[in-house]
């Protein structure tokens, strides 16, 4: 999921970031947590007005990125959900890019330092946003992963940049159809993005 969101948040030919780096980082951090949720490793718990992540399965995932994230959550289970988003967002952009480079999806950085990571295949990079846009255009249902992807685009404001048509009813219905923990993921991401925007002003 984080790989798909990375592609959507960057130009599929040039690798140029579509959103501010802080918002991109928050979106990617949420996508990493979404991967853990979809894998049944973490859930959401509430108590004393604090929404937090709950470890459901502490067995290390096979993927290094999600394994590291889960390890942090296991070690510090009392942190609020929003704290984990902010913590993971600090390195999420580089971490997801490193995984994608290792998987052959992004070109390795050249000798000159650059913040742009260029996709190996523009068609592969363009497919996630194309897939979601086609579903919206045709009013087709999305699978759970693509509904989370769409929800995170809405939460970060990226939907205004990449969706071909605005269909608030479709977006709301797609997000509302998600299980409660994934709806909470999107709500927490939206709140963290709001905090980040206010902090920048």
XYZ file of N, CA and C in Angstrom:
603
model
N 0.812 -1.203 0.000
C 0.000 0.000 0.000
C 0.855 1.266 0.000
N 1.927 1.264 0.815
C 2.802 2.440 0.876
C 3.476 2.677 -0.475
N 3.811 1.580 -1.188
C 4.423 1.734 -2.507
C 3.443 2.422 -3.460
N 2.190 1.973 -3.453
C 1.178 2.591 -4.316
C 1.002 4.063 -3.980
N 0.947 4.387 -2.679
C 0.767 5.784 -2.288
C 1.985 6.614 -2.690
N 3.170 6.045 -2.564
C 4.382 6.751 -2.998
C 4.266 7.110 -4.479
N 3.864 6.134 -5.295
C 3.720 6.403 -6.729
C 2.684 7.497 -6.984
N 1.556 7.434 -6.293
C 0.495 8.419 -6.508
C 0.952 9.814 -6.091
N 1.767 9.891 -5.043
C 2.193 11.189 -4.513
C 3.384 11.782 -5.253
N 3.868 11.080 -6.278
C 4.992 11.566 -7.076
C 4.635 11.471 -8.559
N 5.184 12.377 -9.343
C 5.000 12.320 -10.788
C 5.604 11.022 -11.308
N 4.840 10.281 -12.123
C 5.310 8.960 -12.530
C 6.446 8.996 -13.548
N 6.739 10.154 -14.116
C 7.853 10.254 -15.059
C 9.085 10.900 -14.431
N 8.886 11.974 -13.686
C 10.026 12.734 -13.156
C 10.358 12.414 -11.702
N 9.404 11.831 -10.973
C 9.619 11.585 -9.553
C 9.389 12.808 -8.690
N 8.913 13.909 -9.294
C 8.675 15.131 -8.522
C 7.533 14.913 -7.527
N 7.748 15.363 -6.287
C 6.746 15.225 -5.235
C 5.581 16.176 -5.511
N 4.364 15.663 -5.371
C 3.182 16.484 -5.645
C 2.765 17.323 -4.435
N 3.052 16.831 -3.226
C 2.674 17.519 -1.998
C 3.914 17.944 -1.233
N 3.720 18.775 -0.209
C 4.819 19.141 0.680
C 5.366 17.869 1.333
N 6.666 17.864 1.586
C 7.325 16.673 2.129
C 6.709 16.211 3.454
N 6.295 17.142 4.305
C 5.701 16.744 5.598
C 4.389 16.002 5.401
N 3.586 16.463 4.470
C 2.308 15.802 4.215
C 2.525 14.449 3.549
N 3.482 14.404 2.641
C 3.817 13.137 2.001
C 4.304 12.136 3.047
N 5.152 12.603 3.975
C 5.661 11.737 5.029
C 4.555 11.191 5.909
N 3.596 12.033 6.259
C 2.472 11.580 7.083
C 1.621 10.555 6.341
N 1.371 10.817 5.075
C 0.594 9.863 4.279
C 1.281 8.513 4.185
N 2.596 8.529 3.954
C 3.335 7.273 3.832
C 3.435 6.553 5.173
N 3.581 7.306 6.254
C 3.592 6.696 7.591
C 2.262 5.997 7.844
N 1.169 6.643 7.474
C -0.152 6.041 7.638
C -0.284 4.791 6.785
N 0.281 4.824 5.581
C 0.207 3.656 4.704
C 0.973 2.474 5.293
N 2.102 2.739 5.936
C 2.868 1.666 6.599
C 2.028 1.065 7.725
N 1.382 1.934 8.516
C 0.500 1.433 9.568
C -0.684 0.675 8.962
N -1.164 1.147 7.828
C -2.244 0.447 7.132
C -1.824 -0.951 6.696
N -0.588 -1.091 6.264
C -0.087 -2.424 5.902
C -0.105 -3.349 7.111
N 0.294 -2.819 8.267
C 0.275 -3.624 9.491
C -1.153 -3.990 9.895
N -2.086 -3.052 9.705
C -3.487 -3.332 10.030
C -4.058 -4.400 9.109
N -3.801 -4.272 7.813
C -4.337 -5.247 6.862
C -3.721 -6.625 7.073
N -2.510 -6.659 7.603
C -1.853 -7.937 7.890
C -2.275 -8.511 9.243
N -3.142 -7.788 9.969
C -3.621 -8.268 11.254
C -2.603 -8.145 12.380
N -1.609 -7.272 12.214
C -0.570 -7.108 13.246
C -0.948 -6.079 14.293
N -1.641 -5.010 13.883
C -2.062 -3.994 14.849
C -3.524 -3.640 14.634
N -4.151 -3.175 15.707
C -5.514 -2.685 15.655
C -5.582 -1.353 16.374
N -6.784 -0.924 16.692
C -6.986 0.376 17.337
C -7.708 0.164 18.654
N -7.226 0.832 19.679
C -7.878 0.789 20.983
C -8.054 2.191 21.521
N -9.029 2.390 22.374
C -9.283 3.705 22.967
C -9.373 3.572 24.470
N -8.964 4.621 25.146
C -9.062 4.649 26.597
C -8.584 5.971 27.124
N -9.273 6.510 28.093
C -8.903 7.790 28.702
C -8.706 8.867 27.631
N -9.630 8.883 26.655
C -9.617 9.888 25.590
C -8.351 9.826 24.738
N -7.711 8.664 24.690
C -6.497 8.499 23.890
C -6.681 7.330 22.931
N -6.675 7.621 21.656
C -6.729 6.556 20.666
C -5.301 6.068 20.450
N -5.124 4.759 20.558
C -3.771 4.229 20.399
C -3.799 2.958 19.569
N -2.620 2.540 19.147
C -2.479 1.294 18.409
C -2.339 0.140 19.394
N -2.952 -0.970 19.066
C -2.886 -2.168 19.899
C -2.235 -3.274 19.082
N -1.218 -3.903 19.640
C -0.543 -5.001 18.949
C -1.419 -6.246 19.037
N -1.761 -6.805 17.878
C -2.578 -8.017 17.805
C -1.722 -9.254 17.565
N -0.610 -9.049 16.863
C 0.296 -10.153 16.541
C 1.701 -9.573 16.462
N 2.538 -9.916 17.419
C 3.882 -9.338 17.503
C 4.915 -10.089 16.678
N 4.506 -11.152 15.991
C 5.464 -11.892 15.158
C 6.022 -10.965 14.082
N 7.354 -10.897 13.913
C 7.958 -9.964 12.952
C 7.511 -10.242 11.516
N 7.019 -9.238 10.806
C 6.676 -9.429 9.387
C 7.934 -9.698 8.563
N 7.739 -10.260 7.388
C 8.867 -10.559 6.520
C 9.510 -9.316 5.921
N 8.724 -8.254 5.800
C 9.208 -7.003 5.207
C 9.934 -6.172 6.249
N 11.136 -5.691 5.924
C 11.962 -4.960 6.898
C 11.304 -3.670 7.374
N 10.632 -2.957 6.479
C 10.026 -1.676 6.847
C 8.907 -1.861 7.874
N 7.979 -2.762 7.596
C 6.891 -2.983 8.548
C 7.393 -3.698 9.805
N 8.421 -4.506 9.658
C 9.001 -5.173 10.831
C 9.567 -4.151 11.806
N 10.274 -3.151 11.282
C 10.840 -2.096 12.128
C 9.738 -1.286 12.793
N 8.708 -0.917 12.015
C 7.600 -0.139 12.573
C 6.898 -0.914 13.678
N 6.628 -2.202 13.438
C 5.960 -3.010 14.451
C 6.831 -3.149 15.692
N 8.139 -3.287 15.499
C 9.046 -3.391 16.633
C 8.975 -2.174 17.539
N 8.878 -0.990 16.940
C 8.738 0.240 17.737
C 7.441 0.227 18.540
N 6.362 -0.189 17.885
C 5.051 -0.183 18.557
C 5.023 -1.197 19.692
N 5.617 -2.356 19.476
C 5.684 -3.381 20.526
C 6.472 -2.858 21.728
N 7.561 -2.133 21.445
C 8.427 -1.639 22.524
C 7.802 -0.491 23.304
N 6.941 0.302 22.651
C 6.349 1.480 23.303
C 4.838 1.488 23.078
N 4.102 0.559 23.687
C 2.679 0.404 23.377
C 1.767 1.507 23.908
N 2.276 2.370 24.767
C 1.392 3.363 25.396
C 1.225 4.649 24.579
N 2.006 4.809 23.518
C 1.916 6.056 22.746
C 0.579 6.179 22.016
N 0.150 7.424 21.839
C -1.076 7.699 21.089
C -0.874 7.367 19.612
N -1.955 7.105 18.934
C -1.946 6.833 17.493
C -1.234 7.966 16.748
N -1.605 9.184 17.071
C -1.037 10.352 16.376
C 0.476 10.443 16.574
N 0.937 10.046 17.751
C 2.376 10.066 18.022
C 3.108 9.129 17.073
N 2.534 7.951 16.826
C 3.169 7.008 15.898
C 3.195 7.560 14.477
N 2.124 8.200 14.069
C 2.112 8.814 12.740
C 3.241 9.844 12.612
N 3.350 10.705 13.603
C 4.372 11.751 13.555
C 5.779 11.166 13.625
N 5.954 10.126 14.433
C 7.262 9.493 14.562
C 7.680 8.813 13.255
N 6.795 8.008 12.702
C 7.127 7.291 11.470
C 7.256 8.235 10.276
N 6.529 9.353 10.314
C 6.565 10.307 9.199
C 7.935 10.943 9.020
N 8.730 10.996 10.083
C 10.055 11.629 9.980
C 10.936 10.946 8.946
N 10.806 9.645 8.808
C 11.678 8.905 7.878
C 10.896 8.111 6.836
N 9.570 8.205 6.839
C 8.750 7.362 5.964
C 9.092 7.539 4.490
N 9.321 8.756 4.065
C 9.625 9.008 2.655
C 10.884 8.254 2.237
N 11.942 8.390 3.016
C 13.204 7.699 2.702
C 13.066 6.191 2.871
N 12.331 5.770 3.902
C 12.192 4.336 4.173
C 11.421 3.622 3.062
N 10.314 4.216 2.642
C 9.512 3.600 1.580
C 10.293 3.633 0.266
N 10.977 4.746 -0.005
C 11.781 4.837 -1.229
C 12.890 3.783 -1.242
N 13.505 3.544 -0.096
C 14.569 2.541 -0.009
C 14.010 1.147 -0.292
N 12.835 0.846 0.258
C 12.219 -0.457 -0.013
C 11.894 -0.603 -1.495
N 11.346 0.449 -2.091
C 10.974 0.391 -3.498
C 12.202 0.292 -4.397
N 13.287 0.950 -3.999
C 14.530 0.850 -4.770
C 15.069 -0.576 -4.700
N 15.048 -1.153 -3.503
C 15.510 -2.530 -3.324
C 14.654 -3.517 -4.117
N 13.359 -3.194 -4.269
C 12.447 -4.063 -5.020
C 12.469 -3.790 -6.522
N 13.304 -2.851 -6.953
C 13.433 -2.558 -8.374
C 12.344 -1.685 -8.945
N 11.619 -0.968 -8.081
C 10.549 -0.080 -8.542
C 11.030 1.346 -8.796
N 12.077 1.760 -8.095
C 12.666 3.093 -8.270
C 14.121 2.948 -8.684
N 14.583 3.906 -9.461
C 15.993 3.901 -9.856
C 16.855 4.278 -8.652
N 17.999 3.635 -8.486
C 18.894 4.025 -7.386
C 19.322 5.473 -7.552
N 19.501 6.199 -6.452
C 19.951 7.592 -6.546
C 21.288 7.676 -7.276
N 21.440 8.723 -8.095
C 22.700 8.920 -8.810
C 23.772 9.494 -7.899
N 24.870 9.887 -8.491
C 25.967 10.452 -7.702
C 25.610 11.805 -7.126
N 24.843 12.568 -7.900
C 24.416 13.880 -7.389
C 23.270 13.692 -6.415
N 23.348 14.324 -5.264
C 22.228 14.200 -4.323
C 20.961 14.840 -4.900
N 19.863 14.107 -4.823
C 18.592 14.610 -5.339
C 17.457 14.087 -4.471
N 16.428 14.902 -4.298
C 15.274 14.469 -3.516
C 14.298 13.683 -4.385
N 14.572 13.627 -5.679
C 13.663 12.923 -6.573
C 14.075 11.478 -6.756
N 13.092 10.610 -6.694
C 13.307 9.187 -6.943
C 12.492 8.842 -8.179
N 13.174 8.478 -9.244
C 12.509 8.256 -10.530
C 12.078 6.795 -10.663
N 10.835 6.555 -11.057
C 10.377 5.170 -11.238
C 11.136 4.472 -12.364
N 11.289 3.189 -12.220
C 11.917 2.391 -13.272
C 10.980 2.282 -14.469
N 9.683 2.124 -14.224
C 8.689 1.946 -15.283
C 7.546 2.942 -15.058
N 7.373 3.877 -15.981
C 6.342 4.906 -15.805
C 4.932 4.308 -15.795
N 4.740 3.197 -16.502
C 3.415 2.572 -16.530
C 3.074 1.922 -15.192
N 4.051 1.264 -14.594
C 3.840 0.684 -13.266
C 3.570 1.795 -12.259
N 4.327 2.894 -12.366
C 4.161 4.013 -11.438
C 2.811 4.698 -11.610
N 2.316 4.737 -12.816
C 1.048 5.418 -13.083
C -0.182 4.573 -12.822
N 0.007 3.256 -12.649
C -1.149 2.375 -12.522
C -1.976 2.609 -11.267
N -1.392 2.793 -10.064
C -2.243 2.962 -8.876
C -3.242 4.114 -8.999
N -2.778 5.269 -9.453
C -3.708 6.400 -9.571
C -4.673 6.180 -10.733
N -4.212 5.546 -11.804
C -5.096 5.247 -12.920
C -6.190 4.270 -12.520
N -5.809 3.252 -11.751
C -6.748 2.234 -11.293
C -7.865 2.852 -10.448
N -7.475 3.727 -9.518
C -8.463 4.376 -8.654
C -9.345 5.325 -9.464
N -8.736 6.084 -10.352
C -9.517 7.021 -11.165
C -10.520 6.306 -12.062
N -10.103 5.187 -12.652
C -11.028 4.431 -13.504
C -12.204 3.898 -12.704
N -11.934 3.424 -11.492
C -13.016 2.919 -10.647
C -14.010 4.022 -10.304
N -13.484 5.211 -9.988
C -14.369 6.342 -9.670
C -15.187 6.721 -10.896
N -14.523 6.801 -12.045
C -15.198 7.201 -13.282
C -16.316 6.227 -13.652
N -16.047 4.940 -13.426
C -17.019 3.902 -13.800
C -17.984 3.559 -12.652
N -17.810 4.223 -11.499
C -18.617 3.965 -10.303
C -18.501 2.495 -9.875
N -17.308 1.945 -9.982
C -17.069 0.560 -9.585
C -16.589 0.512 -8.135
N -16.876 -0.571 -7.429
C -16.386 -0.686 -6.047
C -14.885 -0.922 -6.018
N -14.243 -0.404 -4.987
C -12.811 -0.594 -4.788
C -12.582 -1.708 -3.770
N -11.441 -2.383 -3.886
C -11.089 -3.333 -2.835
C -10.633 -2.556 -1.600
N -10.419 -3.263 -0.501
C -10.094 -2.592 0.762
C -8.817 -1.772 0.638
N -7.784 -2.331 0.019
C -6.513 -1.611 -0.089
C -6.673 -0.311 -0.870
N -7.427 -0.354 -1.957
C -7.612 0.865 -2.757
C -8.527 1.861 -2.050
N -9.453 1.375 -1.209
C -10.268 2.308 -0.421
C -9.399 3.032 0.602
N -8.455 2.315 1.198
C -7.520 2.971 2.133
C -6.649 3.958 1.373
N -6.163 3.567 0.212
C -5.353 4.462 -0.618
C -6.121 5.749 -0.922
N -7.373 5.600 -1.320
C -8.213 6.758 -1.613
C -8.430 7.599 -0.359
N -8.676 6.932 0.771
C -8.875 7.654 2.032
C -7.645 8.452 2.436
N -6.472 7.890 2.239
C -5.245 8.606 2.586
C -4.984 9.766 1.632
N -5.409 9.617 0.389
C -5.309 10.755 -0.537
C -6.204 11.897 -0.082
N -7.405 11.562 0.356
C -8.332 12.579 0.874
C -7.748 13.212 2.137
N -7.204 12.390 3.030
C -6.677 12.882 4.303
C -5.508 13.839 4.111
N -4.686 13.597 3.103
C -3.516 14.446 2.871
C -3.790 15.605 1.913
N -4.945 15.574 1.260
C -5.254 16.604 0.263
C -4.753 16.258 -1.123
N -4.156 15.097 -1.277
C -3.640 14.691 -2.577
C -4.721 14.402 -3.593
N -5.945 14.130 -3.125
C -7.041 13.849 -4.054
C -7.309 15.019 -4.988
N -7.079 16.248 -4.525
C -7.317 17.428 -5.371
C -6.319 17.517 -6.519
N -5.197 16.822 -6.388
C -4.145 16.899 -7.389
C -4.166 15.757 -8.390
N -4.729 14.612 -8.002
C -4.572 13.436 -8.871
C -5.879 12.815 -9.362
N -7.015 13.163 -8.756
C -8.261 12.556 -9.208
C -8.818 13.306 -10.407
N -9.297 12.560 -11.378
C -9.801 13.158 -12.610
C -11.120 13.881 -12.389
N -11.940 13.367 -11.520
C -13.216 14.022 -11.254
C -13.486 14.019 -9.756
N -14.199 15.026 -9.310
C -14.539 15.123 -7.891
C -15.920 14.535 -7.685
N -15.951 13.541 -6.842
C -17.215 12.862 -6.560
C -17.274 12.619 -5.056
N -17.649 13.663 -4.288
C -17.651 13.543 -2.831
C -18.471 12.366 -2.311
N -19.587 12.062 -2.959
C -20.433 10.956 -2.495
C -19.699 9.626 -2.630
N -18.999 9.447 -3.753
C -18.248 8.203 -3.966
C -17.122 8.089 -2.939
N -16.392 9.196 -2.730
C -15.279 9.175 -1.776
C -15.775 8.847 -0.371
N -16.837 9.508 0.047
C -17.382 9.273 1.388
C -17.850 7.835 1.554
N -18.531 7.309 0.534
C -19.039 5.940 0.606
C -17.895 4.932 0.653
N -16.842 5.185 -0.122
C -15.698 4.264 -0.150
C -15.024 4.206 1.214
N -14.854 5.352 1.847
C -14.207 5.396 3.160
C -15.116 4.804 4.228
N -16.414 5.111 4.146
C -17.371 4.614 5.137
C -17.500 3.094 5.092
N -17.167 2.481 3.955
C -17.263 1.027 3.812
C -16.080 0.295 4.444
N -15.075 1.037 4.879
C -13.900 0.421 5.494
C -14.216 -0.064 6.906
N -13.503 -1.091 7.378
C -13.627 -1.480 8.788
C -13.229 -0.309 9.686
N -13.787 -0.282 10.890
C -13.589 0.836 11.816
C -12.112 1.187 12.061
N -11.205 0.211 12.250
C -9.805 0.586 12.485
C -9.181 1.349 11.316
N -9.547 0.986 10.094
C -8.996 1.677 8.930
C -9.633 3.054 8.751
N -10.901 3.187 9.137
C -11.505 4.523 9.146
C -10.788 5.410 10.155
N -10.421 4.824 11.298
C -9.690 5.584 12.313
C -8.313 5.980 11.798
N -7.670 5.109 11.052
C -6.376 5.430 10.438
C -6.486 6.683 9.576
N -7.522 6.738 8.776
C -7.709 7.893 7.892
C -8.040 9.145 8.700
N -8.884 9.004 9.706
C -9.243 10.157 10.542
C -8.024 10.698 11.287
N -7.211 9.812 11.828
C -6.006 10.235 12.542
C -5.010 10.903 11.596
N -4.917 10.388 10.382
C -4.022 10.987 9.386
C -4.490 12.392 9.018
N -5.793 12.528 8.818
C -6.350 13.841 8.482
C -6.081 14.847 9.603
N -6.223 14.400 10.852
C -5.967 15.284 11.988
C -4.491 15.650 12.066
N -3.602 14.687 11.823
C -2.165 14.964 11.856
C -1.758 15.911 10.737
N -2.375 15.755 9.578
C -2.115 16.669 8.461
C -2.579 18.076 8.826
N -3.748 18.184 9.462
C -4.246 19.494 9.908
C -3.289 20.148 10.869
N -2.746 19.367 11.809
C -1.760 19.898 12.755
C -0.524 20.388 12.016
N -0.067 19.616 11.032
C 1.141 19.964 10.288
C 0.942 21.248 9.492
N -0.229 21.416 8.908
C -0.513 22.627 8.131
C -0.557 23.835 9.036
N -1.178 23.705 10.216
C -1.256 24.813 11.160
C 0.140 25.187 11.662
N 0.973 24.184 11.933
C 2.323 24.423 12.428
C 3.173 25.190 11.424
N 2.933 24.936 10.130
C 3.712 25.603 9.079
C 3.367 27.075 8.963
N 2.190 27.475 9.430
C 1.756 28.870 9.240
C 2.430 29.788 10.254
